[in-house]
Short mmCIF file of C-alpha atoms in Angstrom, two decimals:
data_model
loop_
_atom_site.label_atom_id
_atom_site.label_comp_id
_atom_site.label_asym_id
_atom_site.label_seq_id
_atom_site.Cartn_x
_atom_site.Cartn_y
_atom_site.Cartn_z
CA UNK A 1 0.00 0.00 0.00
CA UNK A 2 2.81 2.38 0.89
CA UNK A 3 4.64 1.52 -2.34
CA UNK A 4 1.51 2.21 -4.39
CA UNK A 5 1.12 5.56 -2.65
CA UNK A 6 4.73 6.47 -3.43
CA UNK A 7 4.26 5.51 -7.10
CA UNK A 8 1.10 7.59 -7.30
CA UNK A 9 2.88 10.56 -5.73
CA UNK A 10 5.78 10.22 -8.16
CA UNK A 11 3.51 10.08 -11.22
CA UNK A 12 1.56 13.05 -9.89
CA UNK A 13 4.77 15.08 -9.63
CA UNK A 14 5.83 14.04 -13.13
CA UNK A 15 2.38 14.96 -14.46
CA UNK A 16 2.59 18.42 -12.91
CA UNK A 17 6.07 19.15 -14.27
CA UNK A 18 4.84 19.44 -17.88
CA UNK A 19 2.14 22.11 -17.28
CA UNK A 20 4.45 24.04 -14.92
CA UNK A 21 7.26 24.09 -17.49
CA UNK A 22 4.82 25.08 -20.25
CA UNK A 23 3.42 27.89 -18.09
CA UNK A 24 6.91 29.17 -17.29
CA UNK A 25 7.89 29.12 -20.98
CA UNK A 26 4.73 31.03 -21.88
CA UNK A 27 5.34 33.61 -19.12
CA UNK A 28 8.95 33.94 -20.29
CA UNK A 29 7.85 34.55 -23.88
CA UNK A 30 5.37 37.21 -22.76
CA UNK A 31 8.01 38.89 -20.61
CA UNK A 32 10.50 38.85 -23.47
CA UNK A 33 7.90 40.26 -25.88
CA UNK A 34 7.35 43.21 -23.51
CA UNK A 35 11.04 43.90 -22.85
CA UNK A 36 12.41 42.48 -26.11
CA UNK A 37 14.54 45.49 -27.08
CA UNK A 38 16.00 45.95 -23.60
CA UNK A 39 16.75 42.23 -23.22
CA UNK A 40 18.33 42.12 -26.68
CA UNK A 41 20.62 45.07 -25.90
CA UNK A 42 21.64 43.62 -22.53
CA UNK A 43 22.23 40.15 -23.98
CA UNK A 44 24.34 41.43 -26.88
CA UNK A 45 26.30 43.62 -24.47
CA UNK A 46 26.95 40.67 -22.15
CA UNK A 47 28.06 38.46 -25.04
CA UNK A 48 30.34 41.20 -26.35
CA UNK A 49 31.83 41.75 -22.88
CA UNK A 50 32.33 38.01 -22.50
CA UNK A 51 34.25 37.83 -25.80
CA UNK A 52 36.24 41.01 -25.25
CA UNK A 53 37.35 39.72 -21.87
CA UNK A 54 39.81 37.39 -23.67
CA UNK A 55 41.89 40.16 -25.31
CA UNK A 56 41.62 42.15 -22.06
CA UNK A 57 43.22 39.25 -20.20
CA UNK A 58 45.88 39.00 -22.92
CA UNK A 59 46.83 42.64 -22.35
CA UNK A 60 46.83 42.06 -18.60
CA UNK A 61 49.33 39.23 -19.02
CA UNK A 62 51.84 41.64 -20.59
CA UNK A 63 51.65 43.94 -17.56
CA UNK A 64 48.86 46.39 -18.45
CA UNK A 65 46.34 47.10 -15.68
CA UNK A 66 42.79 45.89 -16.28
CA UNK A 67 41.27 49.38 -16.64
CA UNK A 68 43.86 50.33 -19.23
CA UNK A 69 43.47 47.00 -21.04
CA UNK A 70 39.70 47.50 -21.22
CA UNK A 71 40.11 50.99 -22.71
CA UNK A 72 42.57 49.69 -25.31
CA UNK A 73 40.31 46.79 -26.32
CA UNK A 74 37.21 49.01 -26.55
CA UNK A 75 39.09 51.53 -28.73
CA UNK A 76 40.33 48.74 -31.02
CA UNK A 77 36.78 47.36 -31.25
CA UNK A 78 35.35 50.77 -32.17
CA UNK A 79 38.07 51.25 -34.79
CA UNK A 80 37.37 47.85 -36.35
CA UNK A 81 33.61 48.54 -36.43
CA UNK A 82 34.26 51.91 -38.08
CA UNK A 83 36.52 50.34 -40.71
CA UNK A 84 34.02 47.59 -41.50
CA UNK A 85 31.13 50.07 -41.64
CA UNK A 86 32.89 52.40 -44.05
CA UNK A 87 34.40 49.71 -46.30
CA UNK A 88 32.26 46.57 -46.42
CA UNK A 89 28.83 47.93 -45.50
CA UNK A 90 28.32 50.01 -48.69
CA UNK A 91 29.35 47.02 -50.83
CA UNK A 92 27.01 44.69 -48.94
CA UNK A 93 24.09 47.10 -49.27
CA UNK A 94 24.73 47.57 -52.99
CA UNK A 95 24.98 43.82 -53.63
CA UNK A 96 21.87 43.13 -51.55
CA UNK A 97 19.88 45.71 -53.52
CA UNK A 98 21.09 44.28 -56.84
CA UNK A 99 20.25 40.75 -55.71
CA UNK A 100 16.70 41.70 -54.71
CA UNK A 101 16.20 43.48 -58.04
CA UNK A 102 17.49 40.49 -60.00
CA UNK A 103 15.48 37.75 -58.27
CA UNK A 104 12.13 38.46 -60.06
CA UNK A 105 13.80 38.09 -63.47
CA UNK A 106 15.56 34.94 -62.28
CA UNK A 107 12.23 33.51 -61.12
CA UNK A 108 10.74 34.11 -64.56
CA UNK A 109 13.71 32.40 -66.22
CA UNK A 110 13.42 29.48 -63.81
CA UNK A 111 9.72 29.09 -64.71
CA UNK A 112 10.66 28.71 -68.37
CA UNK A 113 13.25 26.06 -67.47
CA UNK A 114 10.69 24.26 -65.34
CA UNK A 115 8.25 24.27 -68.25
CA UNK A 116 10.85 22.49 -70.37
CA UNK A 117 11.49 19.91 -67.64
CA UNK A 118 7.74 19.47 -67.14
CA UNK A 119 7.23 18.76 -70.85
CA UNK A 120 10.10 16.28 -70.72
CA UNK A 121 8.46 14.47 -67.80
CA UNK A 122 5.04 14.44 -69.50
CA UNK A 123 6.48 12.94 -72.71
CA UNK A 124 7.79 10.02 -70.67
CA UNK A 125 4.61 9.72 -68.59
CA UNK A 126 6.40 10.41 -65.32
CA UNK A 127 3.88 11.26 -62.54
CA UNK A 128 5.75 14.40 -61.54
CA UNK A 129 4.16 17.87 -61.54
CA UNK A 130 7.39 19.85 -61.88
CA UNK A 131 5.63 22.95 -63.17
CA UNK A 132 3.17 23.02 -60.27
CA UNK A 133 5.89 22.48 -57.69
CA UNK A 134 8.07 25.17 -59.26
CA UNK A 135 5.14 27.59 -59.38
CA UNK A 136 4.41 27.11 -55.69
CA UNK A 137 8.08 27.51 -54.85
CA UNK A 138 8.36 30.70 -56.91
CA UNK A 139 5.25 32.11 -55.22
CA UNK A 140 6.73 31.42 -51.79
CA UNK A 141 10.01 33.11 -52.75
CA UNK A 142 8.19 36.15 -54.14
CA UNK A 143 6.14 36.45 -50.95
CA UNK A 144 9.27 36.28 -48.81
CA UNK A 145 10.93 38.96 -50.95
CA UNK A 146 7.88 41.20 -50.59
CA UNK A 147 8.02 40.74 -46.84
CA UNK A 148 11.76 41.35 -46.74
CA UNK A 149 11.69 44.56 -48.80
CA UNK A 150 9.87 46.66 -46.17
CA UNK A 151 12.19 45.25 -43.52
CA UNK A 152 15.21 46.29 -45.56
CA UNK A 153 13.69 49.76 -46.02
CA UNK A 154 13.03 49.96 -42.30
CA UNK A 155 16.61 48.94 -41.64
CA UNK A 156 17.85 51.72 -43.88
CA UNK A 157 15.53 54.26 -42.28
CA UNK A 158 16.48 53.04 -38.80
CA UNK A 159 20.19 53.61 -39.28
CA UNK A 160 20.21 56.32 -36.61
CA UNK A 161 18.45 54.04 -34.14
CA UNK A 162 20.92 51.29 -34.97
CA UNK A 163 23.80 53.68 -34.35
CA UNK A 164 22.37 54.63 -30.95
CA UNK A 165 21.91 50.96 -30.06
CA UNK A 166 25.48 50.19 -31.14
CA UNK A 167 26.85 52.95 -28.93
CA UNK A 168 24.67 51.74 -26.05
CA UNK A 169 25.90 48.14 -26.50
CA UNK A 170 29.56 49.25 -26.47
CA UNK A 171 29.06 51.43 -23.37
CA UNK A 172 27.26 48.63 -21.53
CA UNK A 173 29.97 46.15 -22.53
CA UNK A 174 32.58 48.58 -21.18
CA UNK A 175 30.87 48.76 -17.78
CA UNK A 176 30.30 44.99 -17.74
CA UNK A 177 34.02 44.48 -18.27
CA UNK A 178 34.73 46.83 -15.37
CA UNK A 179 32.10 45.74 -12.86
CA UNK A 180 30.62 42.51 -14.24
CA UNK A 181 32.75 40.25 -12.02
CA UNK A 182 31.47 41.89 -8.83
CA UNK A 183 27.86 41.69 -10.06
CA UNK A 184 28.26 38.05 -11.07
CA UNK A 185 29.88 37.18 -7.74
CA UNK A 186 27.02 38.87 -5.88
CA UNK A 187 24.38 37.02 -7.88
CA UNK A 188 26.07 33.69 -7.22
CA UNK A 189 26.01 34.37 -3.47
CA UNK A 190 22.22 34.78 -3.64
CA UNK A 191 22.00 31.10 -4.63
CA UNK A 192 22.86 28.31 -2.17
CA UNK A 193 26.40 27.04 -2.91
CA UNK A 194 25.04 23.58 -3.74
CA UNK A 195 23.29 25.08 -6.78
CA UNK A 196 25.18 28.34 -7.37
CA UNK A 197 28.65 26.89 -7.93
CA UNK A 198 27.66 24.21 -10.48
CA UNK A 199 25.38 26.71 -12.23
CA UNK A 200 28.15 29.32 -12.51
CA UNK A 201 30.72 26.78 -13.70
CA UNK A 202 28.35 25.26 -16.24
CA UNK A 203 27.26 28.68 -17.53
CA UNK A 204 30.84 29.86 -18.06
CA UNK A 205 31.86 26.60 -19.70
CA UNK A 206 28.92 26.41 -22.12
CA UNK A 207 28.91 30.06 -23.14
CA UNK A 208 32.69 30.09 -23.49
CA UNK A 209 32.78 26.98 -25.67
CA UNK A 210 29.71 27.90 -27.69
CA UNK A 211 30.30 31.53 -28.60
CA UNK A 212 34.04 31.32 -29.02
CA UNK A 213 33.89 28.17 -31.13
CA UNK A 214 30.80 29.09 -33.16
CA UNK A 215 32.17 32.53 -34.02
CA UNK A 216 35.55 31.10 -35.05
CA UNK A 217 33.92 28.43 -37.20
CA UNK A 218 31.51 30.96 -38.73
CA UNK A 219 34.43 33.25 -39.59
CA UNK A 220 36.22 30.31 -41.20
CA UNK A 221 33.25 29.49 -43.43
CA UNK A 222 32.55 33.13 -44.34
CA UNK A 223 36.18 33.84 -45.20
CA UNK A 224 36.76 30.49 -46.93
CA UNK A 225 33.86 30.81 -49.37
CA UNK A 226 34.91 34.27 -50.58
CA UNK A 227 37.97 33.13 -52.64
CA UNK A 228 36.10 29.98 -53.75
CA UNK A 229 33.07 31.95 -54.94
CA UNK A 230 35.35 34.51 -56.58
CA UNK A 231 37.14 31.73 -58.50
CA UNK A 232 33.78 30.28 -59.57
CA UNK A 233 32.63 33.80 -60.61
CA UNK A 234 29.60 33.64 -58.33
CA UNK A 235 27.77 36.99 -58.24
CA UNK A 236 27.05 38.75 -54.95
CA UNK A 237 29.92 36.92 -53.23
CA UNK A 238 29.96 39.08 -50.09
CA UNK A 239 26.21 38.71 -49.54
CA UNK A 240 26.37 34.93 -49.90
CA UNK A 241 29.43 34.72 -47.63
CA UNK A 242 27.57 36.77 -45.00
CA UNK A 243 24.51 34.51 -45.26
CA UNK A 244 26.61 31.36 -44.80
CA UNK A 245 28.64 32.90 -41.96
CA UNK A 246 25.60 34.13 -40.03
CA UNK A 247 23.80 30.81 -40.51
CA UNK A 248 26.84 28.99 -39.11
CA UNK A 249 26.23 30.64 -35.73
CA UNK A 250 23.05 28.54 -35.45
CA UNK A 251 24.24 25.15 -34.15
CA UNK A 252 23.50 21.81 -35.76
CA UNK A 253 21.23 23.05 -38.58
CA UNK A 254 22.72 26.42 -39.47
CA UNK A 255 25.20 25.06 -42.00
CA UNK A 256 22.52 23.25 -44.00
CA UNK A 257 20.24 26.29 -43.91
CA UNK A 258 22.92 28.71 -45.10
CA UNK A 259 24.30 26.49 -47.86
CA UNK A 260 20.82 25.45 -48.99
CA UNK A 261 19.59 29.05 -49.20
CA UNK A 262 22.63 30.24 -51.16
CA UNK A 263 22.42 27.25 -53.52
CA UNK A 264 18.73 27.91 -54.15
CA UNK A 265 19.31 31.59 -54.94
CA UNK A 266 22.17 30.77 -57.33
CA UNK A 267 20.08 28.00 -58.94
CA UNK A 268 17.49 30.59 -59.95
CA UNK A 269 20.15 32.11 -62.21
CA UNK A 270 22.36 29.16 -63.21
CA UNK A 271 21.73 25.59 -62.04
CA UNK A 272 25.19 24.38 -63.13
CA UNK A 273 26.86 27.13 -61.12
CA UNK A 274 24.57 26.28 -58.19
CA UNK A 275 25.78 22.66 -58.32
CA UNK A 276 29.41 23.84 -58.17
CA UNK A 277 28.56 26.16 -55.27
CA UNK A 278 26.88 23.32 -53.36
CA UNK A 279 29.83 20.96 -53.90
CA UNK A 280 32.37 23.61 -52.86
CA UNK A 281 30.38 24.51 -49.73
CA UNK A 282 29.94 20.87 -48.75
CA UNK A 283 33.70 20.29 -49.09
CA UNK A 284 34.42 23.33 -46.90
CA UNK A 285 31.79 22.13 -44.44
CA UNK A 286 33.46 18.72 -44.22
CA UNK A 287 36.80 20.41 -43.52
CA UNK A 288 35.10 22.46 -40.83
CA UNK A 289 33.30 19.50 -39.25
CA UNK A 290 36.11 16.93 -39.38
CA UNK A 291 39.26 19.00 -38.92
CA UNK A 292 38.44 22.28 -37.18
CA UNK A 293 35.28 21.68 -35.14
CA UNK A 294 36.60 18.75 -33.02
CA UNK A 295 39.67 20.77 -32.00
CA UNK A 296 37.88 24.08 -31.45
CA UNK A 297 34.51 22.97 -30.18
CA UNK A 298 34.43 19.40 -28.92
CA UNK A 299 31.30 17.99 -27.32
CA UNK A 300 30.62 21.12 -25.32
CA UNK A 301 27.03 20.43 -24.36
CA UNK A 302 26.74 16.65 -24.26
CA UNK A 303 23.15 17.10 -25.42
CA UNK A 304 21.28 14.60 -27.53
CA UNK A 305 20.66 16.04 -31.05
CA UNK A 306 16.92 15.74 -30.44
CA UNK A 307 17.22 17.97 -27.37
CA UNK A 308 19.22 20.45 -29.45
CA UNK A 309 16.35 20.66 -31.95
CA UNK A 310 13.85 21.11 -29.12
CA UNK A 311 16.00 23.83 -27.54
CA UNK A 312 16.25 25.66 -30.88
CA UNK A 313 12.48 25.52 -31.41
CA UNK A 314 11.80 26.78 -27.88
CA UNK A 315 14.37 29.56 -28.32
CA UNK A 316 12.78 30.59 -31.63
CA UNK A 317 9.31 30.66 -30.09
CA UNK A 318 10.38 32.61 -27.00
CA UNK A 319 12.88 35.11 -28.38
CA UNK A 320 13.17 34.77 -32.15
CA UNK A 321 16.64 34.89 -33.70
CA UNK A 322 18.29 35.84 -30.41
CA UNK A 323 16.59 32.87 -28.78
CA UNK A 324 18.02 30.51 -31.41
CA UNK A 325 21.53 31.83 -30.77
CA UNK A 326 21.45 31.39 -26.98
CA UNK A 327 19.16 28.33 -26.81
CA UNK A 328 21.86 25.66 -27.03
CA UNK A 329 24.29 27.10 -24.45
CA UNK A 330 21.38 27.67 -22.07
CA UNK A 331 20.24 24.07 -22.56
CA UNK A 332 23.83 22.91 -22.01
CA UNK A 333 24.01 25.01 -18.85
CA UNK A 334 20.85 23.42 -17.47
CA UNK A 335 22.13 19.93 -18.23
CA UNK A 336 25.57 20.68 -16.78
CA UNK A 337 24.04 22.11 -13.61
CA UNK A 338 21.76 19.10 -13.10
CA UNK A 339 24.65 16.69 -13.71
CA UNK A 340 26.86 18.57 -11.22
CA UNK A 341 24.12 18.53 -8.57
CA UNK A 342 23.50 14.80 -9.09
CA UNK A 343 27.23 14.05 -8.91
CA UNK A 344 28.66 16.78 -6.64
CA UNK A 345 32.33 17.43 -6.10
CA UNK A 346 33.80 16.57 -2.67
CA UNK A 347 33.82 20.25 -1.66
CA UNK A 348 31.91 23.25 -2.94
CA UNK A 349 33.54 26.63 -2.57
CA UNK A 350 32.59 29.80 -4.42
CA UNK A 351 35.71 31.15 -6.17
CA UNK A 352 37.15 34.46 -5.04
CA UNK A 353 35.70 37.54 -6.67
CA UNK A 354 38.87 38.45 -8.51
CA UNK A 355 38.95 35.09 -10.32
CA UNK A 356 35.45 35.32 -11.74
CA UNK A 357 35.07 36.50 -15.35
CA UNK A 358 32.25 38.84 -16.27
CA UNK A 359 28.83 37.29 -16.78
CA UNK A 360 27.98 35.82 -20.13
#
């Protein structure tokens, strides 16, 4: 009787976990929707401070005090942003505009090619509606372009707002580099050491491995495709390299999304060139996955691929693109914290304040 009561209590607890988690996720999405801009600025500032802390430490190792190292790193960051904005940004905007103007004509040309393939299939009595499939695909692409055009216009009109946000992010990152360690140490002390120490260690480990490795691998792909696309005479090389590089930041599925999107866009103009682009990108991706990724990244989360997909979907639903970017390290942090609590170390001591890096 007692055993049956314990089993009933256990199943009751398990049954309540699902609704509670769902309610918390819904509340979190509503909270993020209300403070989305503020949370985005703070999150980007924290990530930037986390990454800039590495060169700050490098300057400290050569004898420069932390305050001076922070000023030097921030000035170098601002200079690099200014150089990129004045050199690459006009080229990217020009190529993006040209690409958007060229896609409707490419869609019309692709329809004519699909008509030829559809006639070929009909002559051989193949039960394939190539023309219908191509028409639906073209309609979807046109709708996405129509939705993207106002967003691009809004981006151009919101340049001043973007400049203000950029300045705000840099200023916040500066103060996080200065005072983030004290804040992080104080927050950890609000949590019982049994939970606070494993949570802090897991958070630092996952965010360190994820952002550092994903950014390095994304830079490799973006920079590697530029000479390859230039040799293949692919138009809009910088735009396509940016698409592939940004998509690489999304773990597990980003590579396929970026390469697939670029291949599809090129196929609208030249299917033979699109095949060469796909082969070249797959080769670079194999180099990235088999040679670079194991050394740079490793198995930093230990998550099952299915849980990675679930984390990405939850992150997309809760916080959009930003949610996708931080979903996997947050999921890895939760798993690492639970594992550390289940298998605790012999002693739990919160590290001294001076040894804690700024929050990620």
